[in-house]
């Protein structure tokens, strides 16, 4: 009986996979995923209106005599915006005390006056310190981005599935669709995509280097990553395609390993990054068979010099594809751009900036590697509604005369942050893994002491 069912299901599944490979090979879309996303937006909007209506009715029944309390409750329950450090705590006067009125001049006296300590002047500094302890600008960037409204997923910051029977019904239907229908299908497509990528890159690896091999590699990788994008229902919109890099160095903000998939669906890149094991290691070894990539071990000083030399050699060859670099060195939660490492900006030549921004309403693309393994992350991706993002190819940028590599990196980072609507931060993303350097602490201590010093 089981074999008969498998024989019946084999034909439609084989046809479906063949169809995915075909449309990926010709780089076409039939619009099903975009129609699916538009339908989700309508459902989310209906859910938002229903939740707000139910909340207001509840508030009117319980807080009729206290309008002010009712308004505060509405703000806190329905429209509270909490985007990891942007609105929860105001930092308008961080480390800056409130201006004081100048004290009247006192007559000069020959006696030594006693210094009076005004404790009130320190309250602003205490407030700033407490705010930094509660929620600083660094650690909040390594937590999932909170949503302004609920997206029908129980793992997000809103839990309204039982606010009314209509919302409960929609949530239950969505749960069944995601876990019973979409997840098994996505796992199957992902497995087929990885096997297809491994087989194709192994076969292409035997070809002789040249323009013909590069053309075949572009076709193979475009097809394979097109199939893999179907495993997460990716809907990607590319802007300013005339700025798409053809060689040189391409730098982008980093939210997830999916960033590579998003960009490889549109063009072929060489990659540079840390050597991984497990699932990512399989993909790295498969890609290395077909095109030149640079993998290194994090923390090994010898590899840093070797990586810099290999990077220069790669860029100097115009026949090589553009090399994709994430200068932040770690994943940030889709709200900000943190410090760019200067290494890729010291090589020279042209830099192609790319801004990537995910729509968190359909699924959180951020990978918190300190909390989730790669397989847990893939599970979350395959049980999300979809992965929707925008990619902006920005005009090429060049290092100016007399400009340091650090200043050039900051200038490129600023352009990416502005285009992607991200917060531009100066902090090093590696603070996620290590303690602040002693020099950084000393600089903050000197700055704090100077501000407390009596004039």
Tab-separated table of C-alpha atoms in Angstrom:
chain	number	residue	atom	x	y	z
A	1	UNK	CA	0.000	0.000	0.000
A	2	UNK	CA	2.799	2.421	0.935
A	3	UNK	CA	4.695	1.678	-2.276
A	4	UNK	CA	1.572	2.291	-4.312
A	5	UNK	CA	1.093	5.718	-2.694
A	6	UNK	CA	4.750	6.563	-3.318
A	7	UNK	CA	4.422	5.543	-6.953
A	8	UNK	CA	1.383	7.796	-7.317
A	9	UNK	CA	3.070	10.794	-5.645
A	10	UNK	CA	6.396	10.339	-7.460
A	11	UNK	CA	5.134	11.587	-10.808
A	12	UNK	CA	3.724	14.964	-9.632
A	13	UNK	CA	6.750	15.593	-7.384
A	14	UNK	CA	9.167	14.810	-10.211
A	15	UNK	CA	7.214	17.094	-12.522
A	16	UNK	CA	7.210	19.872	-9.922
A	17	UNK	CA	10.973	19.650	-9.342
A	18	UNK	CA	11.652	19.533	-13.085
A	19	UNK	CA	9.511	22.615	-13.534
A	20	UNK	CA	11.432	24.465	-10.772
A	21	UNK	CA	14.766	23.612	-12.383
A	22	UNK	CA	13.504	24.709	-15.792
A	23	UNK	CA	12.229	28.140	-14.715
A	24	UNK	CA	15.398	28.642	-12.640
A	25	UNK	CA	17.545	27.812	-15.651
A	26	UNK	CA	15.811	30.423	-17.813
A	27	UNK	CA	15.732	32.922	-14.903
A	28	UNK	CA	11.986	33.440	-15.099
A	29	UNK	CA	9.206	33.716	-12.551
A	30	UNK	CA	5.539	32.910	-13.038
A	31	UNK	CA	4.467	35.225	-10.193
A	32	UNK	CA	3.037	32.630	-7.792
A	33	UNK	CA	5.256	33.674	-4.870
A	34	UNK	CA	4.465	37.375	-5.309
A	35	UNK	CA	0.737	36.630	-5.447
A	36	UNK	CA	1.175	34.557	-2.272
A	37	UNK	CA	2.951	37.467	-0.540
A	38	UNK	CA	0.240	39.940	-1.588
A	39	UNK	CA	-2.403	37.603	-0.143
A	40	UNK	CA	-0.459	37.432	3.131
A	41	UNK	CA	-0.365	41.228	3.315
A	42	UNK	CA	-4.148	41.364	3.075
A	43	UNK	CA	-4.477	38.755	5.822
A	44	UNK	CA	-2.009	40.645	8.047
A	45	UNK	CA	-3.936	43.878	7.517
A	46	UNK	CA	-7.211	42.163	8.393
A	47	UNK	CA	-5.593	40.725	11.517
A	48	UNK	CA	-4.187	44.112	12.529
A	49	UNK	CA	-7.576	45.830	12.198
A	50	UNK	CA	-9.322	43.008	14.087
A	51	UNK	CA	-6.775	43.099	16.918
A	52	UNK	CA	-6.997	46.887	17.262
A	53	UNK	CA	-10.803	46.791	17.247
A	54	UNK	CA	-10.941	44.076	19.904
A	55	UNK	CA	-8.369	45.881	22.059
A	56	UNK	CA	-10.248	49.189	21.875
A	57	UNK	CA	-13.525	47.513	22.838
A	58	UNK	CA	-11.806	45.874	25.793
A	59	UNK	CA	-10.287	49.193	26.852
A	60	UNK	CA	-13.614	51.043	26.596
A	61	UNK	CA	-15.257	48.473	28.854
A	62	UNK	CA	-12.561	48.616	31.510
A	63	UNK	CA	-11.301	52.207	31.414
A	64	UNK	CA	-14.297	54.417	30.696
A	65	UNK	CA	-13.558	56.816	33.536
A	66	UNK	CA	-9.894	57.259	32.841
A	67	UNK	CA	-9.293	58.593	29.329
A	68	UNK	CA	-5.650	59.256	29.899
A	69	UNK	CA	-5.031	55.761	31.239
A	70	UNK	CA	-6.973	54.338	28.322
A	71	UNK	CA	-4.861	56.183	25.749
A	72	UNK	CA	-1.649	54.985	27.367
A	73	UNK	CA	-2.967	51.427	27.355
A	74	UNK	CA	-3.802	51.659	23.641
A	75	UNK	CA	-0.307	52.885	22.871
A	76	UNK	CA	1.337	50.157	24.931
A	77	UNK	CA	-0.895	47.296	23.780
A	78	UNK	CA	-1.367	48.036	20.109
A	79	UNK	CA	1.084	50.474	18.617
A	80	UNK	CA	4.161	50.129	20.789
A	81	UNK	CA	7.234	50.373	18.613
A	82	UNK	CA	10.264	48.521	19.897
A	83	UNK	CA	13.002	48.097	17.357
A	84	UNK	CA	15.897	47.040	19.562
A	85	UNK	CA	17.245	50.287	20.918
A	86	UNK	CA	15.653	52.825	18.597
A	87	UNK	CA	12.592	53.910	20.609
A	88	UNK	CA	12.474	52.027	23.916
A	89	UNK	CA	15.004	54.346	25.489
A	90	UNK	CA	15.603	57.915	24.373
A	91	UNK	CA	19.240	58.925	24.271
A	92	UNK	CA	18.919	62.574	23.373
A	93	UNK	CA	21.367	63.633	26.062
A	94	UNK	CA	23.653	60.657	26.534
A	95	UNK	CA	26.493	61.606	28.875
A	96	UNK	CA	25.457	65.249	28.632
A	97	UNK	CA	24.045	66.919	31.757
A	98	UNK	CA	21.241	69.419	31.463
A	99	UNK	CA	22.505	72.993	30.928
A	100	UNK	CA	22.601	75.018	34.129
A	101	UNK	CA	22.043	78.723	34.540
A	102	UNK	CA	25.313	80.582	35.178
A	103	UNK	CA	25.772	81.313	38.852
A	104	UNK	CA	26.019	84.964	39.876
A	105	UNK	CA	29.524	86.239	40.430
A	106	UNK	CA	30.635	86.305	44.028
A	107	UNK	CA	32.994	88.880	45.498
A	108	UNK	CA	36.589	87.773	45.656
A	109	UNK	CA	37.535	86.630	49.122
A	110	UNK	CA	40.933	85.935	50.538
A	111	UNK	CA	39.597	82.948	52.455
A	112	UNK	CA	39.643	79.508	50.825
A	113	UNK	CA	36.098	78.567	49.906
A	114	UNK	CA	34.721	75.126	50.587
A	115	UNK	CA	33.820	73.107	47.460
A	116	UNK	CA	30.163	72.093	47.522
A	117	UNK	CA	29.233	68.882	45.681
A	118	UNK	CA	25.848	69.021	43.972
A	119	UNK	CA	24.564	65.438	43.673
A	120	UNK	CA	21.794	66.514	41.286
A	121	UNK	CA	24.344	67.244	38.540
A	122	UNK	CA	25.294	63.545	38.428
A	123	UNK	CA	21.779	62.269	37.821
A	124	UNK	CA	22.067	62.621	34.035
A	125	UNK	CA	25.206	60.489	34.064
A	126	UNK	CA	23.531	57.873	36.266
A	127	UNK	CA	20.520	57.809	33.946
A	128	UNK	CA	22.761	57.309	30.915
A	129	UNK	CA	24.640	54.503	32.635
A	130	UNK	CA	21.464	52.679	33.627
A	131	UNK	CA	20.109	53.001	30.071
A	132	UNK	CA	23.303	51.484	28.681
A	133	UNK	CA	23.057	48.569	31.113
A	134	UNK	CA	19.400	47.916	30.245
A	135	UNK	CA	19.776	48.214	26.494
A	136	UNK	CA	22.978	49.317	24.797
A	137	UNK	CA	23.514	49.989	21.112
A	138	UNK	CA	25.514	46.790	20.510
A	139	UNK	CA	23.885	43.776	22.161
A	140	UNK	CA	20.406	44.884	21.037
A	141	UNK	CA	21.568	44.435	17.420
A	142	UNK	CA	22.020	40.699	18.002
A	143	UNK	CA	18.425	40.020	18.994
A	144	UNK	CA	15.497	39.372	16.675
A	145	UNK	CA	13.885	42.508	15.306
A	146	UNK	CA	10.543	43.171	16.979
A	147	UNK	CA	7.537	43.906	14.805
A	148	UNK	CA	5.120	46.828	14.878
A	149	UNK	CA	2.208	44.449	14.288
A	150	UNK	CA	1.653	40.714	14.661
A	151	UNK	CA	2.365	38.467	11.654
A	152	UNK	CA	0.469	35.351	12.775
A	153	UNK	CA	3.654	33.580	13.969
A	154	UNK	CA	3.724	32.494	17.606
A	155	UNK	CA	7.490	33.029	17.878
A	156	UNK	CA	7.213	36.774	17.221
A	157	UNK	CA	6.632	39.469	19.816
A	158	UNK	CA	2.844	39.447	19.528
A	159	UNK	CA	0.584	36.619	20.767
A	160	UNK	CA	-2.922	37.460	19.660
A	161	UNK	CA	-3.996	34.094	18.230
A	162	UNK	CA	-6.894	33.819	20.697
A	163	UNK	CA	-8.186	37.389	20.657
A	164	UNK	CA	-11.207	36.390	18.555
A	165	UNK	CA	-12.530	33.256	16.908
A	166	UNK	CA	-11.787	34.657	13.414
A	167	UNK	CA	-8.139	35.327	14.237
A	168	UNK	CA	-7.892	31.913	15.892
A	169	UNK	CA	-9.254	30.235	12.779
A	170	UNK	CA	-6.840	32.137	10.496
A	171	UNK	CA	-3.923	31.271	12.780
A	172	UNK	CA	-4.841	27.554	12.852
A	173	UNK	CA	-5.202	27.386	9.064
A	174	UNK	CA	-1.855	29.176	8.671
A	175	UNK	CA	-0.206	26.787	11.126
A	176	UNK	CA	-1.423	23.774	9.153
A	177	UNK	CA	-0.301	25.310	5.834
A	178	UNK	CA	3.190	26.138	7.129
A	179	UNK	CA	3.925	22.912	9.000
A	180	UNK	CA	1.906	20.286	7.121
A	181	UNK	CA	2.181	21.515	3.532
A	182	UNK	CA	4.951	24.099	3.079
A	183	UNK	CA	7.609	22.687	5.405
A	184	UNK	CA	7.783	19.129	3.930
A	185	UNK	CA	7.731	20.550	0.416
A	186	UNK	CA	10.465	23.062	1.233
A	187	UNK	CA	12.646	20.383	2.833
A	188	UNK	CA	12.290	18.260	-0.296
A	189	UNK	CA	13.139	21.187	-2.584
A	190	UNK	CA	16.145	22.128	-0.405
A	191	UNK	CA	17.455	18.562	-0.489
A	192	UNK	CA	17.072	18.400	-4.270
A	193	UNK	CA	18.741	21.807	-4.611
A	194	UNK	CA	21.770	20.842	-2.500
A	195	UNK	CA	22.209	17.534	-4.346
A	196	UNK	CA	21.821	19.315	-7.683
A	197	UNK	CA	24.374	21.953	-6.660
A	198	UNK	CA	26.874	19.327	-5.489
A	199	UNK	CA	26.572	17.213	-8.641
A	200	UNK	CA	26.672	20.137	-11.070
A	201	UNK	CA	29.639	21.899	-9.459
A	202	UNK	CA	31.563	18.609	-9.318
A	203	UNK	CA	30.980	18.106	-13.039
A	204	UNK	CA	31.833	21.707	-13.965
A	205	UNK	CA	35.024	21.517	-11.890
A	206	UNK	CA	36.604	19.221	-14.498
A	207	UNK	CA	36.245	21.830	-17.271
A	208	UNK	CA	39.214	23.870	-18.395
A	209	UNK	CA	39.372	27.435	-17.089
A	210	UNK	CA	38.216	30.056	-19.559
A	211	UNK	CA	35.231	32.031	-20.795
A	212	UNK	CA	33.301	28.877	-21.669
A	213	UNK	CA	33.662	27.476	-18.151
A	214	UNK	CA	32.644	30.791	-16.621
A	215	UNK	CA	29.502	30.934	-18.774
A	216	UNK	CA	28.574	27.391	-17.766
A	217	UNK	CA	29.284	28.144	-14.091
A	218	UNK	CA	27.006	31.208	-14.262
A	219	UNK	CA	24.203	29.097	-15.708
A	220	UNK	CA	24.691	26.222	-13.246
A	221	UNK	CA	24.902	28.411	-10.126
A	222	UNK	CA	21.968	30.561	-11.230
A	223	UNK	CA	19.856	27.426	-11.690
A	224	UNK	CA	20.931	25.817	-8.406
A	225	UNK	CA	20.411	28.913	-6.285
A	226	UNK	CA	17.112	29.561	-8.026
A	227	UNK	CA	15.940	26.139	-6.839
A	228	UNK	CA	17.275	26.776	-3.315
A	229	UNK	CA	15.431	30.103	-3.165
A	230	UNK	CA	12.194	28.167	-3.713
A	231	UNK	CA	12.910	26.243	-0.508
A	232	UNK	CA	12.317	29.405	1.535
A	233	UNK	CA	9.732	31.005	-0.787
A	234	UNK	CA	12.114	33.874	-1.469
A	235	UNK	CA	10.682	36.970	-3.150
A	236	UNK	CA	13.579	39.217	-4.155
A	237	UNK	CA	13.357	42.632	-5.809
A	238	UNK	CA	16.528	43.959	-7.440
A	239	UNK	CA	16.945	47.709	-7.939
A	240	UNK	CA	19.377	49.649	-10.158
A	241	UNK	CA	20.582	46.580	-12.013
A	242	UNK	CA	22.768	48.748	-14.238
A	243	UNK	CA	25.134	48.995	-11.226
A	244	UNK	CA	25.433	45.215	-10.882
A	245	UNK	CA	29.154	44.379	-10.363
A	246	UNK	CA	30.960	42.407	-13.064
A	247	UNK	CA	34.402	42.339	-11.434
A	248	UNK	CA	36.282	43.830	-8.498
A	249	UNK	CA	35.006	43.836	-4.927
A	250	UNK	CA	31.354	43.823	-3.925
A	251	UNK	CA	30.557	44.716	-0.289
A	252	UNK	CA	27.171	44.356	1.431
A	253	UNK	CA	25.616	44.520	4.871
A	254	UNK	CA	25.231	41.134	6.529
A	255	UNK	CA	22.050	39.749	8.104
A	256	UNK	CA	22.096	36.047	7.309
A	257	UNK	CA	23.813	33.285	5.301
A	258	UNK	CA	20.822	33.735	3.006
A	259	UNK	CA	22.473	36.982	1.830
A	260	UNK	CA	24.683	34.859	-0.415
A	261	UNK	CA	21.682	33.033	-1.872
A	262	UNK	CA	19.865	36.333	-2.471
A	263	UNK	CA	22.754	37.806	-4.478
A	264	UNK	CA	23.747	34.577	-6.252
A	265	UNK	CA	20.231	34.263	-7.674
A	266	UNK	CA	20.976	37.341	-9.778
A	267	UNK	CA	24.692	37.032	-10.536
A	268	UNK	CA	27.755	34.871	-9.847
A	269	UNK	CA	30.229	35.866	-7.148
A	270	UNK	CA	33.360	34.486	-5.611
A	271	UNK	CA	33.102	34.329	-1.847
A	272	UNK	CA	35.471	35.053	0.997
A	273	UNK	CA	34.734	33.995	4.536
A	274	UNK	CA	35.290	31.705	7.475
A	275	UNK	CA	35.562	27.990	6.797
A	276	UNK	CA	32.562	26.124	8.222
A	277	UNK	CA	31.611	22.542	8.894
A	278	UNK	CA	28.249	20.834	8.640
A	279	UNK	CA	25.679	22.016	6.138
A	280	UNK	CA	27.518	25.256	5.275
A	281	UNK	CA	30.724	23.273	4.808
A	282	UNK	CA	29.021	21.084	2.202
A	283	UNK	CA	27.983	24.174	0.252
A	284	UNK	CA	31.443	25.737	0.558
A	285	UNK	CA	33.190	22.654	-0.788
A	286	UNK	CA	30.681	22.379	-3.626
A	287	UNK	CA	31.176	26.001	-4.676
A	288	UNK	CA	34.973	25.706	-4.480
A	289	UNK	CA	34.916	23.022	-7.193
A	290	UNK	CA	33.372	25.345	-9.758
A	291	UNK	CA	34.863	28.797	-9.111
A	292	UNK	CA	37.625	30.453	-7.060
A	293	UNK	CA	36.745	31.230	-3.436
A	294	UNK	CA	38.768	32.221	-0.379
A	295	UNK	CA	38.056	30.348	2.862
A	296	UNK	CA	40.023	31.009	6.058
A	297	UNK	CA	40.079	30.052	9.734
A	298	UNK	CA	38.971	32.872	12.025
A	299	UNK	CA	41.600	34.066	14.480
A	300	UNK	CA	44.652	32.717	12.649
A	301	UNK	CA	47.026	35.629	12.073
A	302	UNK	CA	48.951	33.817	9.341
A	303	UNK	CA	45.792	33.387	7.294
A	304	UNK	CA	45.058	37.119	7.391
A	305	UNK	CA	48.150	37.964	5.364
A	306	UNK	CA	47.478	35.050	3.041
A	307	UNK	CA	43.867	36.165	2.565
A	308	UNK	CA	44.970	39.719	1.727
A	309	UNK	CA	47.411	38.445	-0.890
A	310	UNK	CA	44.849	36.092	-2.439
A	311	UNK	CA	42.301	38.899	-2.489
A	312	UNK	CA	44.699	41.159	-4.393
A	313	UNK	CA	45.466	38.388	-6.860
A	314	UNK	CA	41.774	37.695	-7.406
A	315	UNK	CA	40.914	41.356	-8.031
A	316	UNK	CA	43.884	41.838	-10.373
A	317	UNK	CA	42.512	39.199	-12.778
A	318	UNK	CA	39.651	40.741	-14.822
A	319	UNK	CA	38.452	37.268	-15.831
A	320	UNK	CA	37.519	36.397	-12.257
A	321	UNK	CA	33.954	37.085	-11.083
A	322	UNK	CA	33.449	39.860	-8.518
A	323	UNK	CA	34.280	38.785	-4.999
A	324	UNK	CA	31.517	39.234	-2.418
A	325	UNK	CA	32.592	40.477	1.030
A	326	UNK	CA	30.613	41.192	4.186
A	327	UNK	CA	32.939	43.643	5.992
A	328	UNK	CA	30.965	43.549	9.261
A	329	UNK	CA	32.267	40.029	9.833
A	330	UNK	CA	29.091	38.886	11.593
A	331	UNK	CA	25.311	38.917	11.192
A	332	UNK	CA	23.391	42.008	12.344
A	333	UNK	CA	19.635	41.960	12.926
A	334	UNK	CA	18.386	43.818	9.825
A	335	UNK	CA	18.054	47.136	11.682
A	336	UNK	CA	21.601	48.496	11.507
A	337	UNK	CA	24.991	48.474	9.841
A	338	UNK	CA	27.986	48.134	12.156
A	339	UNK	CA	31.687	48.819	11.702
A	340	UNK	CA	33.232	47.715	8.391
A	341	UNK	CA	36.641	46.062	8.636
A	342	UNK	CA	39.216	47.986	6.638
A	343	UNK	CA	40.922	44.974	4.978
A	344	UNK	CA	38.850	44.897	1.786
A	345	UNK	CA	39.209	48.668	1.391
A	346	UNK	CA	43.013	48.560	1.433
A	347	UNK	CA	43.293	46.444	-1.715
A	348	UNK	CA	42.572	49.331	-4.051
A	349	UNK	CA	40.432	49.510	-7.141
A	350	UNK	CA	36.676	49.842	-7.371
A	351	UNK	CA	34.182	48.959	-4.624
A	352	UNK	CA	30.597	48.025	-5.525
A	353	UNK	CA	28.279	48.660	-2.535
A	354	UNK	CA	25.092	46.597	-2.174
A	355	UNK	CA	22.318	47.224	0.362
A	356	UNK	CA	20.081	44.330	1.463
A	357	UNK	CA	16.929	44.891	3.491
A	358	UNK	CA	14.538	42.086	4.541
A	359	UNK	CA	10.834	42.560	5.225
A	360	UNK	CA	10.372	41.138	8.760
A	361	UNK	CA	6.595	40.821	8.408
A	362	UNK	CA	6.916	37.482	6.607
A	363	UNK	CA	9.810	35.953	8.524
A	364	UNK	CA	12.916	36.985	10.452
A	365	UNK	CA	15.958	36.353	8.249
A	366	UNK	CA	18.478	37.244	10.976
A	367	UNK	CA	20.683	34.363	12.120
A	368	UNK	CA	21.595	34.579	15.789
A	369	UNK	CA	24.460	32.091	15.622
A	370	UNK	CA	25.026	32.331	19.384
A	371	UNK	CA	21.499	31.062	20.023
A	372	UNK	CA	20.593	28.818	17.068
A	373	UNK	CA	22.518	26.213	15.130
A	374	UNK	CA	22.412	26.212	11.345
A	375	UNK	CA	19.817	23.445	11.268
A	376	UNK	CA	17.605	25.261	13.782
A	377	UNK	CA	17.890	28.377	11.668
A	378	UNK	CA	16.889	26.490	8.513
A	379	UNK	CA	13.919	25.036	10.392
A	380	UNK	CA	12.782	28.561	11.294
A	381	UNK	CA	13.215	29.717	7.700
A	382	UNK	CA	11.203	26.827	6.301
A	383	UNK	CA	8.354	27.357	8.755
A	384	UNK	CA	8.127	31.098	8.109
A	385	UNK	CA	5.640	32.541	5.663
A	386	UNK	CA	8.307	33.633	3.171
A	387	UNK	CA	11.590	35.525	2.869
A	388	UNK	CA	10.965	38.884	1.199
A	389	UNK	CA	13.775	41.337	0.572
A	390	UNK	CA	14.991	44.258	-1.538
A	391	UNK	CA	18.477	44.530	-3.024
A	392	UNK	CA	19.929	47.851	-4.176
A	393	UNK	CA	22.989	47.908	-6.442
A	394	UNK	CA	24.684	51.225	-5.699
A	395	UNK	CA	27.055	53.159	-8.000
A	396	UNK	CA	30.714	52.076	-7.796
A	397	UNK	CA	32.893	53.961	-5.315
A	398	UNK	CA	36.606	54.736	-5.368
A	399	UNK	CA	39.074	55.636	-2.655
A	400	UNK	CA	39.867	59.334	-2.791
A	401	UNK	CA	43.340	60.855	-2.671
A	402	UNK	CA	44.577	61.082	0.901
A	403	UNK	CA	41.619	59.095	2.225
A	404	UNK	CA	42.477	56.355	4.709
A	405	UNK	CA	41.057	52.856	4.370
A	406	UNK	CA	39.022	53.394	7.549
A	407	UNK	CA	37.463	56.611	6.247
A	408	UNK	CA	36.711	54.943	2.909
A	409	UNK	CA	35.056	52.015	4.701
A	410	UNK	CA	32.930	54.390	6.779
A	411	UNK	CA	31.890	56.321	3.675
A	412	UNK	CA	30.776	53.136	1.925
A	413	UNK	CA	28.983	51.973	5.077
A	414	UNK	CA	27.108	55.257	5.287
A	415	UNK	CA	25.881	54.939	1.706
A	416	UNK	CA	24.636	51.381	2.306
A	417	UNK	CA	22.889	52.356	5.545
A	418	UNK	CA	21.131	55.315	3.941
A	419	UNK	CA	19.857	53.320	0.967
A	420	UNK	CA	18.674	50.374	3.055
A	421	UNK	CA	17.024	52.510	5.726
A	422	UNK	CA	19.407	51.095	8.356
A	423	UNK	CA	20.982	52.731	11.412
A	424	UNK	CA	24.665	53.587	10.895
A	425	UNK	CA	26.646	52.516	13.979
A	426	UNK	CA	30.353	52.922	14.700
A	427	UNK	CA	30.650	49.879	16.982
A	428	UNK	CA	32.527	46.717	16.011
A	429	UNK	CA	30.203	43.757	15.461
A	430	UNK	CA	32.840	41.431	16.933
A	431	UNK	CA	31.776	42.699	20.359
A	432	UNK	CA	29.196	39.945	19.946
A	433	UNK	CA	31.983	37.407	20.539
A	434	UNK	CA	34.644	39.252	22.534
A	435	UNK	CA	35.033	41.741	25.364
A	436	UNK	CA	35.791	45.404	24.596
A	437	UNK	CA	39.461	46.216	24.193
A	438	UNK	CA	41.252	47.902	27.074
A	439	UNK	CA	41.979	50.961	24.921
A	440	UNK	CA	38.244	51.457	24.217
A	441	UNK	CA	37.462	51.422	27.949
A	442	UNK	CA	40.231	53.923	28.661
A	443	UNK	CA	38.940	56.311	25.994
A	444	UNK	CA	35.444	56.226	27.527
A	445	UNK	CA	36.887	56.717	31.017
A	446	UNK	CA	38.910	59.757	29.919
A	447	UNK	CA	35.874	61.231	28.152
A	448	UNK	CA	33.684	60.701	31.212
A	449	UNK	CA	36.322	62.221	33.524
A	450	UNK	CA	36.675	65.298	31.293
A	451	UNK	CA	32.933	65.936	31.419
A	452	UNK	CA	32.827	65.619	35.201
A	453	UNK	CA	35.846	67.871	35.673
A	454	UNK	CA	34.977	71.216	37.190
A	455	UNK	CA	35.808	74.158	34.990
